[in-house]
PDB file of C-alpha atoms in Angstrom:
ATOM      1  CA  THR F   4     -17.056  13.453  44.147  1.00  0.00           C
ATOM      2  CA  GLY F   5     -14.210  15.949  44.167  1.00  0.00           C
ATOM      3  CA  ILE F   6     -13.138  14.707  40.734  1.00  0.00           C
ATOM      4  CA  THR F   7     -12.091  17.294  38.155  1.00  0.00           C
ATOM      5  CA  THR F   8     -14.465  16.993  35.197  1.00  0.00           C
ATOM      6  CA  VAL F   9     -13.822  18.220  31.665  1.00  0.00           C
ATOM      7  CA  ALA F  10     -16.723  18.609  29.253  1.00  0.00           C
ATOM      8  CA  ASP F  11     -18.312  20.755  26.515  1.00  0.00           C
ATOM      9  CA  PHE F  12     -15.707  19.988  23.855  1.00  0.00           C
ATOM     10  CA  ARG F  13     -18.199  20.223  21.004  1.00  0.00           C
ATOM     11  CA  ARG F  14     -19.913  23.380  22.222  1.00  0.00           C
ATOM     12  CA  ALA F  15     -16.588  25.141  22.630  1.00  0.00           C
ATOM     13  CA  ASP F  16     -15.657  24.362  19.029  1.00  0.00           C
ATOM     14  CA  VAL F  17     -19.093  25.416  17.755  1.00  0.00           C
ATOM     15  CA  ALA F  18     -18.708  28.682  19.690  1.00  0.00           C
ATOM     16  CA  ALA F  19     -15.562  29.244  17.627  1.00  0.00           C
ATOM     17  CA  HIS F  20     -17.678  28.729  14.459  1.00  0.00           C
ATOM     18  CA  GLY F  21     -16.537  25.139  13.955  1.00  0.00           C
ATOM     19  CA  GLN F  22     -18.583  22.041  13.175  1.00  0.00           C
ATOM     20  CA  GLY F  23     -18.004  20.616  16.659  1.00  0.00           C
ATOM     21  CA  ALA F  24     -17.143  17.288  15.031  1.00  0.00           C
ATOM     22  CA  PRO F  25     -15.264  15.172  14.499  1.00  0.00           C
ATOM     23  CA  LEU F  26     -13.097  15.726  17.568  1.00  0.00           C
ATOM     24  CA  LEU F  27     -10.864  12.652  17.584  1.00  0.00           C
ATOM     25  CA  PRO F  28      -8.563  13.544  14.655  1.00  0.00           C
ATOM     26  CA  ALA F  29      -6.357  15.345  17.192  1.00  0.00           C
ATOM     27  CA  LEU F  30      -5.737  12.030  18.976  1.00  0.00           C
ATOM     28  CA  HIS F  31      -5.339  10.184  15.685  1.00  0.00           C
ATOM     29  CA  ALA F  32      -2.690  12.669  14.581  1.00  0.00           C
ATOM     30  CA  ALA F  33      -0.840  12.510  17.899  1.00  0.00           C
ATOM     31  CA  ALA F  34      -0.907   8.734  18.386  1.00  0.00           C
ATOM     32  CA  LEU F  35      -1.465   7.019  15.039  1.00  0.00           C
ATOM     33  CA  ALA F  36       0.247   9.086  12.341  1.00  0.00           C
ATOM     34  CA  ASP F  37       3.371   7.909  10.502  1.00  0.00           C
ATOM     35  CA  PRO F  38       5.921  10.529   9.349  1.00  0.00           C
ATOM     36  CA  ALA F  39       6.485   8.739   6.052  1.00  0.00           C
ATOM     37  CA  ILE F  40       3.278   6.854   5.210  1.00  0.00           C
ATOM     38  CA  PRO F  41       0.012   8.548   4.166  1.00  0.00           C
ATOM     39  CA  ARG F  42      -2.718   6.844   6.116  1.00  0.00           C
ATOM     40  CA  ALA F  43      -6.286   7.349   7.260  1.00  0.00           C
ATOM     41  CA  ILE F  44      -8.087   6.486  10.463  1.00  0.00           C
ATOM     42  CA  LEU F  45     -11.686   5.460   9.882  1.00  0.00           C
ATOM     43  CA  ASN F  46     -14.246   5.516  12.669  1.00  0.00           C
ATOM     44  CA  LEU F  47     -17.128   3.158  11.886  1.00  0.00           C
ATOM     45  CA  GLY F  48     -19.694   4.362  14.373  1.00  0.00           C
ATOM     46  CA  GLY F  49     -23.287   5.205  13.561  1.00  0.00           C
ATOM     47  CA  ILE F  50     -21.786   7.810  11.259  1.00  0.00           C
ATOM     48  CA  GLY F  51     -18.506   7.161   9.492  1.00  0.00           C
ATOM     49  CA  ASN F  52     -15.702   9.659   9.761  1.00  0.00           C
ATOM     50  CA  LEU F  53     -12.223   9.838   8.294  1.00  0.00           C
ATOM     51  CA  THR F  54      -9.026  11.375   9.599  1.00  0.00           C
ATOM     52  CA  LEU F  55      -6.527  11.931   6.785  1.00  0.00           C
ATOM     53  CA  LEU F  56      -2.923  11.807   7.998  1.00  0.00           C
ATOM     54  CA  VAL F  57      -0.798  12.750   5.002  1.00  0.00           C
ATOM     55  CA  PRO F  58       2.812  13.802   5.731  1.00  0.00           C
ATOM     56  CA  GLY F  59       3.380  17.454   4.886  1.00  0.00           C
ATOM     57  CA  ARG F  60      -0.340  18.331   4.928  1.00  0.00           C
ATOM     58  CA  ASP F  61      -2.658  19.683   7.569  1.00  0.00           C
ATOM     59  CA  VAL F  62      -4.762  17.027   9.252  1.00  0.00           C
ATOM     60  CA  ILE F  63      -8.206  16.758   7.665  1.00  0.00           C
ATOM     61  CA  GLY F  64     -11.167  15.014   9.257  1.00  0.00           C
ATOM     62  CA  PHE F  65     -14.862  14.874   8.414  1.00  0.00           C
ATOM     63  CA  ASP F  66     -17.993  12.759   8.527  1.00  0.00           C
ATOM     64  CA  THR F  67     -18.482  10.648   5.415  1.00  0.00           C
ATOM     65  CA  GLY F  68     -22.147   9.777   6.046  1.00  0.00           C
ATOM     66  CA  PRO F  69     -23.745   6.594   7.369  1.00  0.00           C
ATOM     67  CA  ALA F  70     -21.579   3.740   8.571  1.00  0.00           C
ATOM     68  CA  ASN F  71     -23.769   1.634  10.894  1.00  0.00           C
ATOM     69  CA  CYS F  72     -26.753   3.877  11.623  1.00  0.00           C
ATOM     70  CA  LEU F  73     -28.919   2.822   8.667  1.00  0.00           C
ATOM     71  CA  LEU F  74     -27.797  -0.801   8.870  1.00  0.00           C
ATOM     72  CA  ASP F  75     -28.714  -0.968  12.548  1.00  0.00           C
ATOM     73  CA  ALA F  76     -31.995   0.910  12.103  1.00  0.00           C
ATOM     74  CA  TRP F  77     -33.124  -1.389   9.281  1.00  0.00           C
ATOM     75  CA  ALA F  78     -32.141  -4.517  11.234  1.00  0.00           C
ATOM     76  CA  LEU F  79     -34.129  -3.261  14.228  1.00  0.00           C
ATOM     77  CA  CYS F  80     -37.115  -2.342  12.070  1.00  0.00           C
ATOM     78  CA  GLN F  81     -37.240  -5.669  10.222  1.00  0.00           C
ATOM     79  CA  HIS F  82     -36.035  -8.177  12.819  1.00  0.00           C
ATOM     80  CA  GLY F  83     -36.023  -6.421  16.183  1.00  0.00           C
ATOM     81  CA  ALA F  84     -32.267  -6.975  16.320  1.00  0.00           C
ATOM     82  CA  ALA F  85     -29.852  -4.300  17.488  1.00  0.00           C
ATOM     83  CA  ARG F  86     -27.543  -5.033  14.551  1.00  0.00           C
ATOM     84  CA  ASP F  87     -26.874  -7.335  11.634  1.00  0.00           C
ATOM     85  CA  GLU F  88     -24.325  -9.543  13.385  1.00  0.00           C
ATOM     86  CA  GLY F  89     -21.189  -9.731  11.270  1.00  0.00           C
ATOM     87  CA  GLY F  90     -23.152  -8.474   8.270  1.00  0.00           C
ATOM     88  CA  ALA F  91     -24.593 -11.956   7.648  1.00  0.00           C
ATOM     89  CA  TRP F  92     -28.032 -10.637   6.652  1.00  0.00           C
ATOM     90  CA  ALA F  93     -26.499  -8.105   4.255  1.00  0.00           C
ATOM     91  CA  ARG F  94     -24.489 -10.894   2.626  1.00  0.00           C
ATOM     92  CA  SER F  95     -27.721 -12.810   1.985  1.00  0.00           C
ATOM     93  CA  GLY F  96     -29.135  -9.981  -0.139  1.00  0.00           C
ATOM     94  CA  THR F  97     -28.273  -8.377  -3.461  1.00  0.00           C
ATOM     95  CA  VAL F  98     -27.436  -4.716  -3.968  1.00  0.00           C
ATOM     96  CA  ASP F  99     -30.319  -2.853  -5.618  1.00  0.00           C
ATOM     97  CA  SER F 100     -28.756  -0.421  -8.099  1.00  0.00           C
ATOM     98  CA  ASP F 101     -31.829   1.843  -8.168  1.00  0.00           C
ATOM     99  CA  LEU F 102     -31.928   2.288  -4.400  1.00  0.00           C
ATOM    100  CA  LEU F 103     -28.169   2.768  -4.250  1.00  0.00           C
ATOM    101  CA  ALA F 104     -28.287   5.484  -6.902  1.00  0.00           C
ATOM    102  CA  ARG F 105     -31.134   7.278  -5.107  1.00  0.00           C
ATOM    103  CA  CYS F 106     -29.171   7.229  -1.845  1.00  0.00           C
ATOM    104  CA  LEU F 107     -25.928   8.395  -3.448  1.00  0.00           C
ATOM    105  CA  ASP F 108     -27.776  11.361  -4.924  1.00  0.00           C
ATOM    106  CA  ASP F 109     -27.959  13.011  -1.495  1.00  0.00           C
ATOM    107  CA  PRO F 110     -25.992  16.305  -1.759  1.00  0.00           C
ATOM    108  CA  TYR F 111     -24.135  15.648   1.499  1.00  0.00           C
ATOM    109  CA  PHE F 112     -21.849  13.142  -0.181  1.00  0.00           C
ATOM    110  CA  ALA F 113     -20.633  15.648  -2.781  1.00  0.00           C
ATOM    111  CA  SER F 114     -20.141  18.509  -0.321  1.00  0.00           C
ATOM    112  CA  LEU F 115     -16.638  19.504   0.685  1.00  0.00           C
ATOM    113  CA  PRO F 116     -15.040  19.328   4.160  1.00  0.00           C
ATOM    114  CA  PRO F 117     -15.255  20.606   6.797  1.00  0.00           C
ATOM    115  CA  LYS F 118     -18.573  18.864   7.256  1.00  0.00           C
ATOM    116  CA  SER F 119     -20.421  16.769   9.790  1.00  0.00           C
ATOM    117  CA  THR F 120     -23.755  15.000   9.939  1.00  0.00           C
ATOM    118  CA  GLY F 121     -25.752  12.631  12.129  1.00  0.00           C
ATOM    119  CA  ARG F 122     -28.781  10.434  12.664  1.00  0.00           C
ATOM    120  CA  GLU F 123     -31.012  13.485  12.441  1.00  0.00           C
ATOM    121  CA  VAL F 124     -30.280  13.307   8.685  1.00  0.00           C
ATOM    122  CA  PHE F 125     -29.526   9.658   7.940  1.00  0.00           C
ATOM    123  CA  ASN F 126     -32.438   7.713   9.416  1.00  0.00           C
ATOM    124  CA  LEU F 127     -35.340   5.526   8.292  1.00  0.00           C
ATOM    125  CA  ASP F 128     -37.370   8.531   7.134  1.00  0.00           C
ATOM    126  CA  TRP F 129     -34.466   9.431   4.838  1.00  0.00           C
ATOM    127  CA  LEU F 130     -34.396   5.846   3.577  1.00  0.00           C
ATOM    128  CA  ASP F 131     -38.181   5.615   3.114  1.00  0.00           C
ATOM    129  CA  ALA F 132     -38.137   8.698   0.872  1.00  0.00           C
ATOM    130  CA  ARG F 133     -35.805   6.841  -1.499  1.00  0.00           C
ATOM    131  CA  MET F 134     -37.176   3.317  -1.298  1.00  0.00           C
ATOM    132  CA  PRO F 135     -38.352   1.720  -4.569  1.00  0.00           C
ATOM    133  CA  ALA F 136     -41.478  -0.403  -4.433  1.00  0.00           C
ATOM    134  CA  GLY F 137     -41.224  -4.157  -4.022  1.00  0.00           C
ATOM    135  CA  ILE F 138     -37.604  -4.429  -2.857  1.00  0.00           C
ATOM    136  CA  ALA F 139     -36.787  -7.365  -0.568  1.00  0.00           C
ATOM    137  CA  SER F 140     -35.672  -6.451   2.958  1.00  0.00           C
ATOM    138  CA  ALA F 141     -32.373  -8.355   2.651  1.00  0.00           C
ATOM    139  CA  ASP F 142     -31.625  -6.463  -0.561  1.00  0.00           C
ATOM    140  CA  VAL F 143     -32.183  -3.193   1.296  1.00  0.00           C
ATOM    141  CA  GLN F 144     -29.635  -4.282   3.901  1.00  0.00           C
ATOM    142  CA  ALA F 145     -27.140  -5.286   1.214  1.00  0.00           C
ATOM    143  CA  THR F 146     -27.628  -1.912  -0.470  1.00  0.00           C
ATOM    144  CA  LEU F 147     -27.179   0.036   2.763  1.00  0.00           C
ATOM    145  CA  LEU F 148     -23.920  -1.782   3.388  1.00  0.00           C
ATOM    146  CA  ALA F 149     -22.780  -0.951  -0.155  1.00  0.00           C
ATOM    147  CA  LEU F 150     -23.760   2.684   0.468  1.00  0.00           C
ATOM    148  CA  SER F 151     -21.597   2.891   3.580  1.00  0.00           C
ATOM    149  CA  ALA F 152     -18.588   1.267   1.920  1.00  0.00           C
ATOM    150  CA  HIS F 153     -18.872   3.256  -1.299  1.00  0.00           C
ATOM    151  CA  THR F 154     -19.300   6.680   0.308  1.00  0.00           C
ATOM    152  CA  ILE F 155     -16.383   6.086   2.665  1.00  0.00           C
ATOM    153  CA  ALA F 156     -14.125   4.915  -0.162  1.00  0.00           C
ATOM    154  CA  ASP F 157     -15.271   7.713  -2.456  1.00  0.00           C
ATOM    155  CA  ALA F 158     -14.543  10.319   0.225  1.00  0.00           C
ATOM    156  CA  LEU F 159     -11.054   8.899   0.645  1.00  0.00           C
ATOM    157  CA  ARG F 160     -10.391   8.891  -3.101  1.00  0.00           C
ATOM    158  CA  ALA F 161     -11.641  12.455  -3.471  1.00  0.00           C
ATOM    159  CA  ASN F 162      -9.714  13.971  -0.558  1.00  0.00           C
ATOM    160  CA  ALA F 163      -6.543  11.883  -0.170  1.00  0.00           C
ATOM    161  CA  PRO F 164      -5.966   9.516  -3.106  1.00  0.00           C
ATOM    162  CA  GLU F 165      -2.382   9.006  -1.963  1.00  0.00           C
ATOM    163  CA  VAL F 166      -3.449   7.172   1.213  1.00  0.00           C
ATOM    164  CA  ARG F 167      -2.288   3.571   1.231  1.00  0.00           C
ATOM    165  CA  GLU F 168      -3.316   2.470   4.734  1.00  0.00           C
ATOM    166  CA  VAL F 169      -6.718   2.711   6.410  1.00  0.00           C
ATOM    167  CA  TYR F 170      -7.098   1.655  10.036  1.00  0.00           C
ATOM    168  CA  ALA F 171     -10.650   1.290  11.271  1.00  0.00           C
ATOM    169  CA  CYS F 172     -12.141   1.562  14.748  1.00  0.00           C
ATOM    170  CA  GLY F 173     -15.620   1.595  16.254  1.00  0.00           C
ATOM    171  CA  GLY F 174     -18.371  -0.998  16.199  1.00  0.00           C
ATOM    172  CA  GLY F 175     -18.302  -1.434  12.427  1.00  0.00           C
ATOM    173  CA  VAL F 176     -14.947  -3.172  12.698  1.00  0.00           C
ATOM    174  CA  HIS F 177     -16.895  -6.235  13.867  1.00  0.00           C
ATOM    175  CA  ASN F 178     -19.061  -6.236  10.745  1.00  0.00           C
ATOM    176  CA  ALA F 179     -16.974  -8.547   8.566  1.00  0.00           C
ATOM    177  CA  ALA F 180     -19.158  -7.886   5.534  1.00  0.00           C
ATOM    178  CA  LEU F 181     -18.589  -4.136   5.838  1.00  0.00           C
ATOM    179  CA  MET F 182     -14.839  -4.562   6.226  1.00  0.00           C
ATOM    180  CA  ASP F 183     -14.781  -6.867   3.180  1.00  0.00           C
ATOM    181  CA  ALA F 184     -16.785  -4.328   1.187  1.00  0.00           C
ATOM    182  CA  LEU F 185     -14.300  -1.600   2.097  1.00  0.00           C
ATOM    183  CA  ARG F 186     -11.411  -3.785   0.958  1.00  0.00           C
ATOM    184  CA  ALA F 187     -13.198  -4.446  -2.320  1.00  0.00           C
ATOM    185  CA  GLU F 188     -13.763  -0.709  -2.818  1.00  0.00           C
ATOM    186  CA  LEU F 189     -10.098   0.048  -2.005  1.00  0.00           C
ATOM    187  CA  PRO F 190      -8.133  -2.780  -3.646  1.00  0.00           C
ATOM    188  CA  ASN F 191      -4.788  -0.942  -3.499  1.00  0.00           C
ATOM    189  CA  VAL F 192      -5.145   0.143   0.127  1.00  0.00           C
ATOM    190  CA  ARG F 193      -4.440  -1.836   3.264  1.00  0.00           C
ATOM    191  CA  VAL F 194      -7.660  -1.890   5.304  1.00  0.00           C
ATOM    192  CA  ASP F 195      -7.128  -3.098   8.861  1.00  0.00           C
ATOM    193  CA  SER F 196      -8.145  -2.426  12.449  1.00  0.00           C
ATOM    194  CA  THR F 197      -6.404   0.081  14.729  1.00  0.00           C
ATOM    195  CA  ALA F 198      -5.391  -2.983  16.742  1.00  0.00           C
ATOM    196  CA  ALA F 199      -2.570  -3.267  14.200  1.00  0.00           C
ATOM    197  CA  LEU F 200      -1.296   0.063  15.560  1.00  0.00           C
ATOM    198  CA  GLY F 201      -1.657  -0.994  19.186  1.00  0.00           C
ATOM    199  CA  LEU F 202      -4.989   0.686  19.965  1.00  0.00           C
ATOM    200  CA  ASP F 203      -8.063  -1.489  20.546  1.00  0.00           C
ATOM    201  CA  PRO F 204     -10.742  -0.414  18.028  1.00  0.00           C
ATOM    202  CA  ASP F 205     -13.454  -0.616  20.693  1.00  0.00           C
ATOM    203  CA  PHE F 206     -11.734   1.927  22.926  1.00  0.00           C
ATOM    204  CA  VAL F 207     -10.420   4.576  20.523  1.00  0.00           C
ATOM    205  CA  GLU F 208     -13.279   6.973  21.287  1.00  0.00           C
ATOM    206  CA  ALA F 209     -12.898   6.578  25.051  1.00  0.00           C
ATOM    207  CA  ALA F 210      -9.137   7.057  24.749  1.00  0.00           C
ATOM    208  CA  GLY F 211      -9.726  10.102  22.578  1.00  0.00           C
ATOM    209  CA  PHE F 212     -11.887  11.929  25.093  1.00  0.00           C
ATOM    210  CA  ALA F 213      -9.478  11.063  27.891  1.00  0.00           C
ATOM    211  CA  TRP F 214      -6.703  12.508  25.719  1.00  0.00           C
ATOM    212  CA  LEU F 215      -8.733  15.667  25.094  1.00  0.00           C
ATOM    213  CA  ALA F 216      -9.431  16.034  28.817  1.00  0.00           C
ATOM    214  CA  ARG F 217      -5.728  15.674  29.588  1.00  0.00           C
ATOM    215  CA  ALA F 218      -4.924  18.364  27.030  1.00  0.00           C
ATOM    216  CA  ARG F 219      -7.488  20.716  28.585  1.00  0.00           C
ATOM    217  CA  VAL F 220      -6.178  20.219  32.111  1.00  0.00           C
ATOM    218  CA  ALA F 221      -2.662  20.915  30.785  1.00  0.00           C
ATOM    219  CA  GLY F 222      -3.912  24.107  29.124  1.00  0.00           C
ATOM    220  CA  ARG F 223      -3.421  22.842  25.572  1.00  0.00           C
ATOM    221  CA  PRO F 224      -6.045  23.174  22.817  1.00  0.00           C
ATOM    222  CA  GLY F 225      -7.638  19.955  21.628  1.00  0.00           C
ATOM    223  CA  ASN F 226      -9.514  20.978  18.505  1.00  0.00           C
ATOM    224  CA  LEU F 227      -8.023  21.173  15.006  1.00  0.00           C
ATOM    225  CA  PRO F 228      -9.337  24.100  12.934  1.00  0.00           C
ATOM    226  CA  SER F 229      -8.293  22.274   9.743  1.00  0.00           C
ATOM    227  CA  VAL F 230     -10.807  19.584  10.722  1.00  0.00           C
ATOM    228  CA  THR F 231     -13.795  21.420  12.178  1.00  0.00           C
ATOM    229  CA  GLY F 232     -13.439  24.785  10.444  1.00  0.00           C
ATOM    230  CA  ALA F 233     -13.204  26.659  13.735  1.00  0.00           C
ATOM    231  CA  ARG F 234     -11.623  30.106  13.584  1.00  0.00           C
ATOM    232  CA  GLY F 235      -8.809  29.043  15.861  1.00  0.00           C
ATOM    233  CA  GLN F 236      -7.632  26.548  18.412  1.00  0.00           C
ATOM    234  CA  ILE F 237      -9.497  26.608  21.678  1.00  0.00           C
ATOM    235  CA  GLY F 238      -8.716  25.585  25.207  1.00  0.00           C
ATOM    236  CA  ARG F 239     -12.071  26.517  26.645  1.00  0.00           C
ATOM    237  CA  ALA F 240     -13.763  23.186  27.142  1.00  0.00           C
ATOM    238  CA  SER F 241     -15.473  23.416  30.520  1.00  0.00           C
ATOM    239  CA  CYS F 242     -13.143  22.245  33.287  1.00  0.00           C
ATOM    240  CA  ARG F 243     -14.989  22.028  36.588  1.00  0.00           C
ATOM    241  CA  GLU F 244     -13.433  20.983  39.847  1.00  0.00           C
ATOM    242  CA  ARG F 245     -15.167  19.368  42.799  1.00  0.00           C
ATOM    243  CA  VAL F 246     -18.267  18.344  40.858  1.00  0.00           C
TER     244      VAL F 246
END
């Protein structure tokens, strides 16, 4: 095509002994930070991740654990649906305290950043190993939603209790039940969409990789060692011309 193509962002960071994820905190810091207000950007993808933008501190970003991945997998398993639209099914159930406690006992949640995870960890096999007998399927969904909201809020409280604004992006923004659960978990924090900052929540990831590509073409590093744990900033994402 003759189009310059930039790729291999994650592998370049891993080669520098970083986690390779999350990568978008660099964009969040450049485009969505406020010099006076401590805020967080929350990506509600399959996995949740937080970017902590606290004035006077290095940017911190890490995966919190499941956001939508378990919710979507359970909805597909039980109803053949790609997702629980708006969280309506989760609202119809009741949180099972035993299942929630078993899920929260996973050591990932207590581990310190930098850290990242994925569906290879948080999947239906992981859930099955913790499932009590006789629990209703709607109650499982309600509990998984509570798990996502609680672990995200707990990660924020543990790592940046001074944050007073959280702006969410990704598919989970459209799950009203999840957004409500986050607001209930964080009663003293404004929880809103990145649309309030002028960036459509459905396109933050696409914008982020375009931003990273632009940085690479300009010869600027795109990773943040304070986020991924890499040994330094890198500008070695593969940049191939005339693909």
